XYZ file of C-alpha atoms in Angstrom:
752
model
C 210.772 87.738 13.870
C 208.879 85.493 16.286
C 206.062 86.853 18.408
C 206.142 86.861 22.176
C 204.056 84.020 23.656
C 201.997 83.838 26.822
C 201.854 80.448 28.535
C 199.161 79.530 31.035
C 199.534 76.199 32.783
C 198.592 74.346 35.930
C 201.175 75.041 38.623
C 201.230 72.900 41.742
C 201.926 74.135 45.264
C 203.721 72.288 48.022
C 204.457 73.230 51.624
C 207.947 72.921 53.027
C 208.931 69.687 54.716
C 210.492 69.997 58.186
C 214.265 70.184 58.005
C 216.753 67.963 59.776
C 217.554 70.521 62.476
C 220.499 72.837 62.998
C 224.086 71.765 63.429
C 227.526 73.282 63.812
C 229.553 73.529 60.597
C 231.643 70.473 59.858
C 234.954 70.266 61.782
C 234.129 73.451 63.740
C 234.014 73.847 67.528
C 232.881 76.470 70.022
C 234.750 77.024 73.288
C 233.212 77.404 76.727
C 235.383 80.515 77.125
C 233.568 82.185 74.207
C 230.202 81.264 75.733
C 231.258 82.912 78.998
C 232.411 86.032 77.116
C 228.987 86.252 75.459
C 227.350 85.960 78.874
C 229.356 88.878 80.271
C 228.850 91.078 77.173
C 225.072 90.526 77.368
C 225.093 91.260 81.104
C 227.049 94.510 80.678
C 224.755 95.573 77.802
C 221.704 95.174 80.030
C 223.401 97.159 82.819
C 224.157 100.048 80.441
C 220.551 100.158 79.262
C 219.195 100.116 82.824
C 221.483 102.979 83.795
C 219.730 105.275 81.311
C 216.300 104.291 82.687
C 214.608 104.834 79.299
C 210.893 103.919 79.064
C 210.278 100.678 77.221
C 212.248 97.504 76.639
C 216.042 97.223 76.232
C 217.565 97.237 72.751
C 220.218 94.540 72.425
C 222.408 94.408 69.320
C 223.916 91.105 68.193
C 227.272 91.442 66.427
C 227.773 88.499 64.070
C 231.016 87.303 62.529
C 229.609 87.227 58.966
C 226.618 88.073 56.762
C 224.214 85.777 58.529
C 221.457 83.659 56.988
C 218.033 83.735 58.611
C 218.388 80.049 59.552
C 221.553 80.771 61.535
C 220.330 83.832 63.392
C 219.843 83.735 67.113
C 217.273 81.102 68.093
C 218.107 79.600 71.471
C 219.663 82.436 73.460
C 216.680 84.805 73.404
C 213.861 82.303 72.873
C 212.693 79.079 74.497
C 211.298 77.872 71.162
C 212.324 78.662 67.577
C 208.813 79.634 66.487
C 208.863 83.117 64.926
C 212.312 83.855 66.297
C 212.488 86.963 64.097
C 209.685 88.769 65.940
C 212.007 90.757 68.206
C 214.206 92.180 65.396
C 213.857 95.959 65.060
C 216.902 96.787 62.938
C 219.735 95.339 60.872
C 222.880 96.876 59.396
C 226.350 95.973 58.181
C 229.701 96.710 59.759
C 231.749 99.377 57.907
C 233.602 96.696 55.915
C 230.191 95.320 54.753
C 231.203 91.789 55.742
C 229.246 91.311 58.972
C 225.710 91.747 60.261
C 224.646 93.779 63.294
C 221.056 92.892 64.208
C 219.186 94.778 66.930
C 216.485 93.115 69.061
C 213.885 94.636 71.345
C 213.575 92.386 74.407
C 211.927 92.676 77.792
C 214.165 92.643 80.863
C 212.655 89.274 81.741
C 213.727 87.894 78.347
C 217.275 89.172 78.814
C 217.435 87.733 82.339
C 216.197 84.416 80.969
C 218.850 84.548 78.215
C 221.578 85.146 80.806
C 220.369 82.198 82.876
C 220.229 79.969 79.775
C 223.771 80.972 78.730
C 225.026 80.269 82.226
C 223.266 76.882 82.258
C 224.851 75.994 78.902
C 228.322 76.700 80.272
C 227.608 74.685 83.427
C 226.379 71.758 81.324
C 229.615 71.703 79.334
C 231.649 71.909 82.540
C 229.560 69.068 84.018
C 230.521 66.943 81.011
C 234.179 68.043 81.251
C 234.188 69.781 77.862
C 236.240 72.925 77.268
C 234.909 73.132 73.706
C 232.146 71.406 71.809
C 231.804 70.031 68.259
C 228.733 68.805 66.418
C 229.589 65.234 67.426
C 229.773 66.350 71.064
C 226.326 67.958 70.752
C 224.877 64.681 69.508
C 226.475 62.667 72.339
C 225.274 65.157 74.972
C 221.643 64.434 74.110
C 221.733 61.193 76.117
C 223.678 62.783 78.981
C 221.478 65.870 79.273
C 218.873 64.366 81.674
C 221.629 63.615 84.216
C 222.732 67.261 84.100
C 219.168 68.495 84.752
C 218.792 65.940 87.543
C 221.809 67.386 89.339
C 221.114 71.078 88.602
C 217.412 71.509 89.298
C 217.696 75.310 89.043
C 218.203 74.833 85.274
C 215.241 72.485 84.835
C 213.542 74.815 82.341
C 216.442 74.400 79.882
C 215.590 71.779 77.258
C 218.181 69.933 75.208
C 216.860 71.580 72.018
C 217.389 75.056 73.445
C 220.799 74.074 74.824
C 221.829 72.883 71.345
C 220.534 76.070 69.721
C 222.417 78.241 72.220
C 225.689 76.517 71.328
C 225.025 76.925 67.595
C 223.916 80.566 68.057
C 227.154 81.322 69.890
C 229.284 79.996 67.048
C 228.191 82.884 64.792
C 228.091 85.690 67.393
C 231.096 87.864 68.255
C 229.487 89.811 71.111
C 226.420 91.725 72.316
C 226.233 95.492 72.707
C 224.329 98.739 72.184
C 224.567 100.123 68.675
C 225.067 103.888 68.536
C 224.994 105.192 64.977
C 222.970 108.399 65.189
C 224.194 110.734 62.413
C 224.925 114.415 62.970
C 222.249 116.358 61.097
C 221.730 120.080 60.563
C 218.335 121.671 60.207
C 215.032 119.818 60.267
C 215.311 116.063 59.801
C 213.404 112.853 59.193
C 214.347 110.548 62.061
C 213.402 106.905 62.585
C 213.529 105.530 66.120
C 213.876 101.908 67.102
C 210.638 100.357 68.287
C 211.263 99.572 71.973
C 207.593 98.799 72.640
C 206.711 101.845 74.663
C 203.938 104.406 74.331
C 204.987 107.219 71.982
C 203.719 109.957 74.271
C 205.653 108.515 77.236
C 208.839 108.189 75.214
C 208.664 111.687 73.732
C 207.895 113.142 77.140
C 211.078 111.502 78.463
C 212.989 112.999 75.522
C 211.567 116.466 76.222
C 209.689 116.667 72.917
C 206.032 117.506 72.314
C 204.722 114.797 69.991
C 202.819 116.172 66.986
C 201.127 113.310 65.109
C 200.829 115.431 61.973
C 204.626 115.237 61.767
C 204.689 111.447 61.842
C 205.517 109.517 58.667
C 204.741 105.814 58.885
C 205.792 103.703 61.848
C 208.409 105.276 64.118
C 209.553 107.966 61.632
C 209.123 111.620 62.633
C 209.746 115.080 61.264
C 211.894 116.809 63.912
C 213.423 120.242 64.286
C 217.147 120.549 64.874
C 216.562 121.239 68.591
C 214.288 118.220 68.978
C 216.828 115.948 67.319
C 219.595 117.363 69.517
C 217.505 116.483 72.581
C 217.410 112.829 71.469
C 221.167 112.803 70.915
C 221.726 114.103 74.445
C 219.345 111.759 76.244
C 219.205 108.534 74.219
C 221.307 108.485 71.010
C 220.980 104.707 70.667
C 217.221 105.071 70.095
C 217.997 106.553 66.662
C 217.811 103.876 63.976
C 218.371 106.258 61.039
C 218.049 109.898 60.108
C 218.366 112.184 57.097
C 218.197 115.932 56.615
C 214.716 116.876 55.438
C 215.518 119.758 53.098
C 216.446 118.315 49.715
C 217.936 120.158 46.757
C 217.539 119.148 43.143
C 220.894 119.089 41.308
C 221.348 122.114 39.066
C 221.027 121.593 35.322
C 223.213 123.191 32.669
C 221.934 126.439 31.181
C 221.408 126.568 27.414
C 219.956 128.988 24.917
C 216.454 127.891 23.920
C 214.906 128.219 20.474
C 211.341 129.594 20.238
C 210.348 127.089 17.499
C 206.741 126.736 16.429
C 205.411 123.312 17.309
C 202.036 121.780 16.580
C 200.289 118.733 17.953
C 196.812 117.233 17.396
C 194.281 117.302 20.164
C 194.414 114.370 22.606
C 192.021 111.455 22.268
C 191.807 108.345 24.436
C 195.546 107.780 24.715
C 196.818 106.192 27.973
C 197.737 108.527 30.820
C 201.076 108.584 32.647
C 201.336 110.242 36.032
C 204.105 112.782 36.593
C 205.162 114.062 40.022
C 207.629 116.910 39.618
C 208.088 120.664 39.747
C 205.270 122.795 38.334
C 203.962 122.782 34.764
C 203.801 125.769 32.412
C 200.382 125.945 30.749
C 201.723 128.113 27.874
C 203.529 125.291 26.031
C 202.226 123.880 22.735
C 201.217 120.477 24.215
C 199.320 121.902 27.211
C 196.048 120.233 26.166
C 197.704 116.848 26.687
C 198.576 117.643 30.309
C 196.064 117.722 33.146
C 198.071 119.749 35.654
C 197.499 120.087 39.396
C 199.584 122.326 41.636
C 200.120 121.058 45.178
C 202.723 123.635 46.137
C 202.041 126.051 48.974
C 200.332 129.130 47.532
C 202.817 131.535 49.149
C 205.673 130.067 47.067
C 206.174 131.860 43.776
C 206.056 129.464 40.816
C 205.461 131.781 37.881
C 209.125 132.114 36.905
C 210.613 129.927 34.166
C 213.067 128.097 36.445
C 210.279 126.881 38.736
C 208.413 125.233 35.834
C 211.289 124.244 33.533
C 211.999 120.760 34.907
C 208.422 119.508 35.279
C 207.390 120.901 31.899
C 210.394 119.365 30.133
C 209.698 115.912 31.610
C 206.087 116.140 30.389
C 207.257 117.142 26.903
C 209.161 113.871 26.468
C 206.275 111.753 27.726
C 203.734 113.477 25.491
C 205.757 114.124 22.351
C 209.286 112.776 22.820
C 209.591 111.128 19.375
C 208.602 114.371 17.584
C 211.233 116.276 19.534
C 213.820 113.494 19.078
C 213.069 111.544 15.841
C 216.135 109.351 16.345
C 214.516 107.943 19.500
C 211.104 107.194 17.991
C 210.046 104.195 20.069
C 206.842 103.352 18.242
C 204.742 103.944 21.359
C 202.858 106.983 20.082
C 201.824 109.874 22.317
C 200.641 109.790 25.920
C 198.515 112.056 28.015
C 199.895 113.246 31.345
C 198.291 113.850 34.701
C 200.828 116.154 36.293
C 201.220 117.066 39.951
C 203.516 119.928 40.885
C 204.846 119.167 44.364
C 208.325 120.699 44.549
C 210.547 123.644 43.775
C 214.328 123.536 43.433
C 214.561 123.215 47.236
C 211.833 121.231 48.952
C 210.815 119.458 52.130
C 211.070 115.725 51.617
C 208.561 115.158 54.431
C 205.875 117.264 52.738
C 206.551 115.809 49.278
C 206.228 112.234 50.581
C 202.905 112.998 52.231
C 201.672 114.487 48.952
C 202.874 111.509 46.895
C 200.975 109.104 49.134
C 197.834 111.216 48.796
C 198.242 111.482 44.994
C 198.568 107.728 44.438
C 195.659 106.871 46.727
C 193.384 109.303 44.856
C 194.511 108.421 41.294
C 194.490 104.648 41.154
C 193.383 104.635 37.508
C 196.974 105.510 36.582
C 199.425 102.590 36.551
C 202.733 104.241 35.564
C 204.226 107.186 37.438
C 207.299 109.140 36.406
C 209.324 110.591 39.273
C 212.348 112.558 38.107
C 212.883 114.350 41.413
C 216.090 113.253 43.105
C 218.282 114.331 45.960
C 221.759 115.726 45.495
C 222.846 113.821 48.624
C 224.114 110.240 48.417
C 222.144 107.330 49.852
C 223.140 105.683 53.118
C 224.666 102.160 52.848
C 222.732 100.871 55.877
C 219.146 101.990 55.325
C 216.652 102.871 52.633
C 215.706 106.536 52.325
C 212.257 107.560 53.635
C 211.293 108.626 50.112
C 212.155 105.224 48.629
C 210.353 103.403 51.443
C 207.137 105.297 50.641
C 207.405 104.351 46.956
C 208.026 100.695 47.816
C 205.059 100.645 50.178
C 202.738 102.159 47.560
C 203.879 99.701 44.884
C 203.383 96.766 47.217
C 199.871 97.980 48.062
C 198.614 99.242 44.677
C 198.926 98.129 41.067
C 201.361 100.915 40.149
C 204.973 101.247 39.008
C 207.274 104.197 39.617
C 209.870 105.055 37.000
C 212.570 106.900 38.939
C 215.554 108.803 37.560
C 218.934 107.665 38.841
C 219.893 111.270 39.808
C 222.818 113.282 38.403
C 226.310 113.846 39.704
C 226.890 117.222 41.339
C 229.757 119.317 39.991
C 232.783 118.064 38.062
C 234.068 115.581 40.643
C 235.664 112.693 38.658
C 235.016 110.223 41.484
C 231.985 107.953 41.498
C 229.018 109.268 43.437
C 226.234 107.152 44.931
C 222.701 107.667 43.638
C 220.361 109.914 45.622
C 216.913 109.286 47.090
C 214.442 108.041 45.929
C 216.536 106.082 43.404
C 217.122 103.494 46.158
C 213.515 102.303 45.842
C 213.676 98.534 45.227
C 210.222 98.018 43.712
C 210.646 100.982 41.342
C 212.376 100.899 37.957
C 215.427 103.114 38.417
C 216.864 104.555 35.195
C 220.376 105.865 34.585
C 221.614 107.626 31.470
C 224.036 106.553 28.739
C 225.601 108.039 25.644
C 224.493 106.818 22.216
C 227.262 104.187 22.208
C 225.969 102.718 25.471
C 228.697 104.051 27.768
C 227.617 105.763 31.009
C 226.950 109.508 30.703
C 229.437 111.793 32.427
C 226.941 112.783 35.113
C 225.875 109.213 35.962
C 225.802 108.143 39.613
C 226.103 104.572 40.823
C 224.658 101.835 43.040
C 224.317 99.405 44.635
C 221.697 99.959 47.351
C 222.228 98.605 50.876
C 225.573 97.315 49.557
C 223.748 94.522 47.710
C 220.657 95.379 45.649
C 221.234 96.260 41.996
C 220.360 99.863 41.288
C 219.961 101.315 38.731
C 217.879 98.612 37.059
C 218.587 99.739 33.504
C 219.655 102.698 31.390
C 218.453 104.814 28.483
C 219.508 107.869 26.511
C 219.321 111.034 28.597
C 221.555 113.237 26.461
C 225.101 114.503 26.992
C 226.792 117.876 26.766
C 228.026 116.992 23.264
C 224.750 115.491 22.086
C 221.850 116.608 24.305
C 218.236 115.607 23.941
C 215.695 118.109 22.703
C 213.152 118.998 25.358
C 210.416 121.599 25.496
C 210.027 123.685 28.631
C 208.737 127.071 29.712
C 211.616 128.573 27.709
C 210.722 126.806 24.475
C 212.532 124.038 22.607
C 216.110 123.475 23.671
C 218.732 120.981 24.768
C 218.469 118.938 27.948
C 220.620 116.330 29.630
C 220.169 114.161 32.704
C 218.654 111.001 34.111
C 215.511 113.111 34.554
C 215.118 112.917 30.780
C 216.077 109.250 30.436
C 213.319 108.121 32.821
C 210.345 109.466 30.753
C 211.317 107.240 27.816
C 211.082 104.169 30.046
C 207.792 105.454 31.494
C 206.460 105.592 27.916
C 207.480 101.974 27.250
C 206.086 100.764 30.563
C 202.756 102.495 29.916
C 202.623 101.013 26.418
C 203.157 97.513 27.790
C 200.636 97.898 30.616
C 197.950 100.122 29.113
C 198.030 99.217 25.410
C 199.352 95.632 25.444
C 197.426 95.034 28.700
C 200.362 93.240 30.321
C 200.640 92.895 34.125
C 203.279 95.117 35.695
C 205.363 92.081 36.753
C 205.654 90.965 33.127
C 206.136 94.490 31.771
C 209.014 95.177 34.157
C 210.581 91.792 33.440
C 210.353 92.444 29.672
C 212.090 95.800 30.053
C 214.971 94.340 32.022
C 215.149 91.196 29.889
C 215.548 93.314 26.745
C 218.813 94.760 28.081
C 220.590 91.409 28.461
C 222.479 89.869 25.552
C 224.016 86.438 24.955
C 227.546 87.868 25.333
C 229.992 86.224 27.693
C 231.357 89.458 29.167
C 228.062 91.169 30.087
C 227.789 91.837 33.815
C 225.459 93.825 36.040
C 226.916 97.319 36.266
C 226.555 99.742 39.194
C 226.412 102.511 36.570
C 224.005 101.182 33.921
C 222.293 98.252 35.706
C 221.479 95.248 33.535
C 221.974 97.272 30.353
C 220.381 99.669 27.853
C 216.765 99.207 26.726
C 216.301 99.022 22.918
C 214.743 102.070 21.266
C 211.871 100.313 19.488
C 209.063 98.759 21.512
C 208.876 95.864 19.027
C 212.239 94.617 20.266
C 210.672 93.932 23.662
C 207.682 92.069 22.241
C 209.364 90.017 19.533
C 212.362 87.716 19.311
C 214.695 86.533 16.579
C 213.733 83.521 14.490
C 216.175 81.275 16.353
C 214.601 82.271 19.700
C 211.451 81.280 21.562
C 210.331 83.987 23.994
C 207.416 83.493 26.370
C 206.114 84.723 29.684
C 204.288 83.158 32.612
C 202.314 84.981 35.303
C 201.715 82.960 38.455
C 201.039 83.224 42.189
C 203.239 81.671 44.855
C 200.912 80.275 47.518
C 203.150 77.921 49.474
C 206.852 77.142 49.839
C 207.195 75.536 46.399
C 205.253 76.614 43.294
C 206.182 74.315 40.433
C 205.407 72.900 37.001
C 207.424 69.989 35.662
C 205.860 69.846 32.186
C 207.525 72.451 29.936
C 208.281 70.730 26.579
C 211.493 72.309 25.266
C 212.252 71.068 21.704
C 214.650 68.143 21.334
C 217.110 67.435 18.516
C 219.160 64.209 18.407
C 218.217 63.384 21.996
C 219.513 66.776 23.257
C 218.064 70.215 24.006
C 219.921 72.489 21.527
C 219.118 75.613 23.586
C 220.568 78.049 26.043
C 218.212 80.086 28.192
C 217.661 83.485 29.758
C 215.072 83.987 32.494
C 213.921 87.220 34.146
C 211.930 87.005 37.382
C 210.068 90.013 38.782
C 207.829 90.512 41.813
C 206.800 93.427 44.021
C 207.636 92.577 47.605
C 206.586 94.103 50.874
C 209.462 95.905 52.558
C 210.240 97.003 56.084
C 212.495 100.022 56.477
C 212.856 99.349 60.201
C 214.708 96.138 59.317
C 217.612 98.148 57.921
C 219.731 96.188 55.433
C 217.308 93.246 55.634
C 214.728 95.400 53.907
C 212.782 92.963 51.700
C 210.345 90.629 53.470
C 210.035 87.847 50.904
C 212.449 85.912 48.707
C 211.507 83.938 45.590
C 214.191 81.392 44.716
C 214.008 80.415 41.034
C 215.037 77.024 39.607
C 214.617 76.163 35.918
C 216.086 73.526 33.644
C 215.717 69.948 32.305
C 213.982 67.431 34.550
C 215.947 64.706 36.294
C 214.787 61.095 36.177
C 212.923 59.960 39.310
C 215.044 57.207 40.865
C 212.684 55.950 43.573
C 208.946 55.778 44.118
C 207.546 58.790 45.959
C 210.693 60.879 45.440
C 210.293 64.546 44.555
C 211.438 65.170 40.961
C 214.573 67.242 40.568
C 215.710 69.904 38.098
C 219.086 70.281 36.388
C 219.138 74.009 37.127
C 220.750 75.983 34.287
C 222.847 78.004 36.760
C 223.500 75.172 39.248
C 221.371 76.834 41.901
C 221.621 74.336 44.762
C 220.216 76.445 47.606
C 217.305 74.064 48.139
C 219.228 70.840 47.458
C 219.849 68.282 50.229
C 223.319 68.720 51.668
C 223.545 72.390 50.677
C 221.573 73.914 53.530
C 224.547 75.809 54.960
C 225.729 77.688 51.892
C 227.262 80.999 53.065
C 224.711 83.797 52.922
C 227.171 86.120 51.190
C 227.715 83.563 48.412
C 224.026 82.908 47.666
C 223.324 86.636 47.661
C 226.095 87.262 45.170
C 225.527 84.363 42.772
C 221.800 83.665 43.124
C 220.612 87.172 44.148
C 218.908 85.871 47.298
C 216.407 88.438 48.697
C 216.508 90.488 45.463
C 213.055 91.078 43.956
C 214.444 91.217 40.412
C 216.541 88.320 39.134
C 217.977 87.684 35.679
C 219.522 84.283 34.982
C 221.243 83.986 31.634
C 223.556 81.692 29.751
C 225.944 82.765 27.014
C 226.895 81.405 23.612
C 230.444 80.884 24.833
C 231.464 79.011 27.963
C 233.471 80.698 30.700
C 236.623 79.114 29.231
C 235.890 80.528 25.773
C 234.584 77.354 24.178
C 231.397 76.937 22.164
C 228.278 76.039 24.117
C 226.999 72.552 23.339
C 223.445 71.148 23.449
C 222.471 70.098 26.968
C 221.279 66.769 28.261
C 217.646 65.983 27.454
C 215.286 66.279 30.377
C 213.190 63.322 31.461
C 210.628 62.786 28.624
C 212.022 65.927 26.980
C 210.622 68.181 29.704
C 211.932 71.120 31.679
C 210.779 72.136 35.120
C 210.124 75.461 36.801
C 210.225 75.735 40.581
C 209.821 78.944 42.600
C 210.463 78.556 46.312
C 209.112 81.160 48.737
C 211.036 82.196 51.827
C 210.149 84.901 54.307
C 211.916 86.824 57.039
C 208.645 86.790 58.943
C 206.821 83.766 60.327
C 204.522 83.796 57.283
C 205.095 85.057 53.712
C 203.321 88.286 52.785
C 199.570 87.881 52.470
C 197.929 84.816 50.990
C 200.086 84.765 47.862
C 202.700 86.697 45.943
C 202.296 87.347 42.225
C 205.409 86.914 40.097
C 206.258 87.227 36.419
C 208.687 85.086 34.411
C 210.050 86.006 30.987
C 211.917 83.083 29.400
C 213.937 83.199 26.180
C 215.304 80.018 24.593
C 218.011 80.476 21.958
C 218.714 77.671 19.479
C 222.396 76.849 19.246
C 221.884 75.479 15.719
C 219.964 78.558 14.521
C 216.710 76.685 13.778
C 213.256 78.165 14.290
C 211.172 75.650 16.274
C 208.515 77.986 17.670
C 205.612 76.141 16.007
C 206.884 72.813 17.334
C 207.108 74.400 20.788
C 203.540 75.778 20.595
C 202.149 72.397 19.480
C 204.004 70.508 22.223
C 202.845 72.975 24.883
C 199.235 72.684 23.732
C 199.459 68.887 23.793
C 200.635 69.009 27.405
C 197.755 71.207 28.550
C 199.358 74.636 28.308
C 197.228 77.470 26.933
C 199.431 79.360 24.447
C 198.542 82.882 23.346
C 200.335 84.663 20.510
C 201.191 88.298 21.314
C 200.759 90.017 17.950
C 201.567 93.727 18.420
C 199.452 95.017 15.540
C 196.368 93.014 16.510
C 196.630 94.057 20.149
C 197.098 97.707 19.184
C 194.007 97.571 16.962
C 192.047 95.919 19.757
C 193.119 98.657 22.170
C 192.006 101.376 19.737
C 188.589 99.747 19.301
C 188.120 99.317 23.035
C 188.980 102.989 23.606
C 186.742 104.356 20.853
C 183.548 106.151 21.858
C 180.226 104.580 20.941
C 177.475 107.102 20.100
C 173.930 105.907 20.529
C 171.408 107.413 18.113
């Protein structure tokens, strides 16, 4: 077996060059009649809003005719310049068929009036030039004629040609304007998010007849409301509701089994790494209690001394502490782990209170990097927004150096139909784990993704037991059988903690290694809504080693500007060819914005990797023969349909796996690829943001790359030597040496 390698090299950073400007799609036209229809729909939308006389600015929803790319969103109609044209967006969702965007803007009345005047001026300009419809060629020819139009119609003198052009192009993609009403009917207390219409909260709540209690606020514009308070909003201003979910959550019931009061023994804990567990309460009577530092955060008037109230949390801890002893067939080689446990829930719990506690727990326990969360809702996720619980987890992971391992939740009852996963398994930054049988097929209770109709969840799967072959857990009732995604997640938490706390790997690399380990070189492997990318191997060595015909390495880097690149990766050459296929896993933890609805992630990293192209002219930017023909950033491919690039290149997804297979799509044998210029490959990561600036000063990302030799030869030493010669620092990841180093670093030194 070959060891995993770490490569450190000098990456360059380049800002984005200005583009060539927007244009209508080739051979497409927009009619003046459609422009007039947009004018009247915007006018009627403003009139409806004014009739309600709600404090704050109007909310105007734009109904597009497709899944719209950021570059083709409204630029000229609402704004005089294109600078930061996304600043007014307060929500985004899909139509029920999931094929079109609905994007909601918060605009002042003056902005809407200006938009109406600009739309009217655009129509008048076309009429002045005797055009009933306009093509891209017409737009170009109108540039010279535009000054004559302004000269005649002085009342439109503020309209520039650039804005006129953008209005025409905007209109091509827009079906109509309107007010989006999608407030769900909820029973009981609820977590409700309101659109930000730039008004004072006290003023708005006074209008709604609600006394604002800031202790019941969760993040920006999300509130804990009683059923009467929510009903008041539905009566007075239903279109202020961006999203809402019932607050009271119920954990799915688990099967009842007879438990065996076996005698179990365990040594006393030492300096083993600690995994955080947030769950139901812990029973201090179990044999491994010394390994668990338990804290109860449940209201003291709730009884938690019965077995059912402590069964789930105790059983989860048993697998983290001593899973391999309880289940020898799943011995992962990771050893034992200590647990810092926080009891926050009973079988029925308030999501609002649990989220507040989770935020407090993470902020006060930043020494822990890996957190297991096997609490999940019985209710299905919403296709148009992230759950409040998931949004909190994503925020914490963006802010702190932590990773949540979240169970994919279990199906309720015996319904044979597929059931969507429940909150918080829709958390995008978390590692969401589903359960499989020993042969790798989905367990009978498995629920499915995707999230927001696009993002892959679950991420991966592991063995959580089945009714025919359950896992052995240890709870308040003793040793007994257990099944569920709740018991698959702890095994992944163990592996993640091993990678981060013993191997000292960054979380971006650790997560990428986990996902990368699930992907094979088979032609028929696809991302599954039931098992994610695949099933993680049992042994930890399989994540940190590769076969002798493979070269596996990782790179940790920061994206500072638009393009972060290195064009000097020396992939071995044989007979003037690269006899390799490749698999690449990219992972980063992005900031997210729940108020943006389906456009939830703020930053996109677009990965390109492959042999270098020859530079044909002086000063030209070198190109890459991308292994998956990713041409999003190539000249001439600027208008690729958003739906296509999301599907094939996972645009806006914060976890990407690009892999080739030993067989071609037509069933043939893969052949060696063309040699890159000077035998080199290039890596380019391009940063895009939905905001005017990418998040922060930089965004850390991890790459795990595996090269598989088509001729079966082991060239890892040749690769190491070539990398060193080109200035790369290569570090060999020997598991035994790193484990010994960890033990020495954790040992206590006694001074005489």
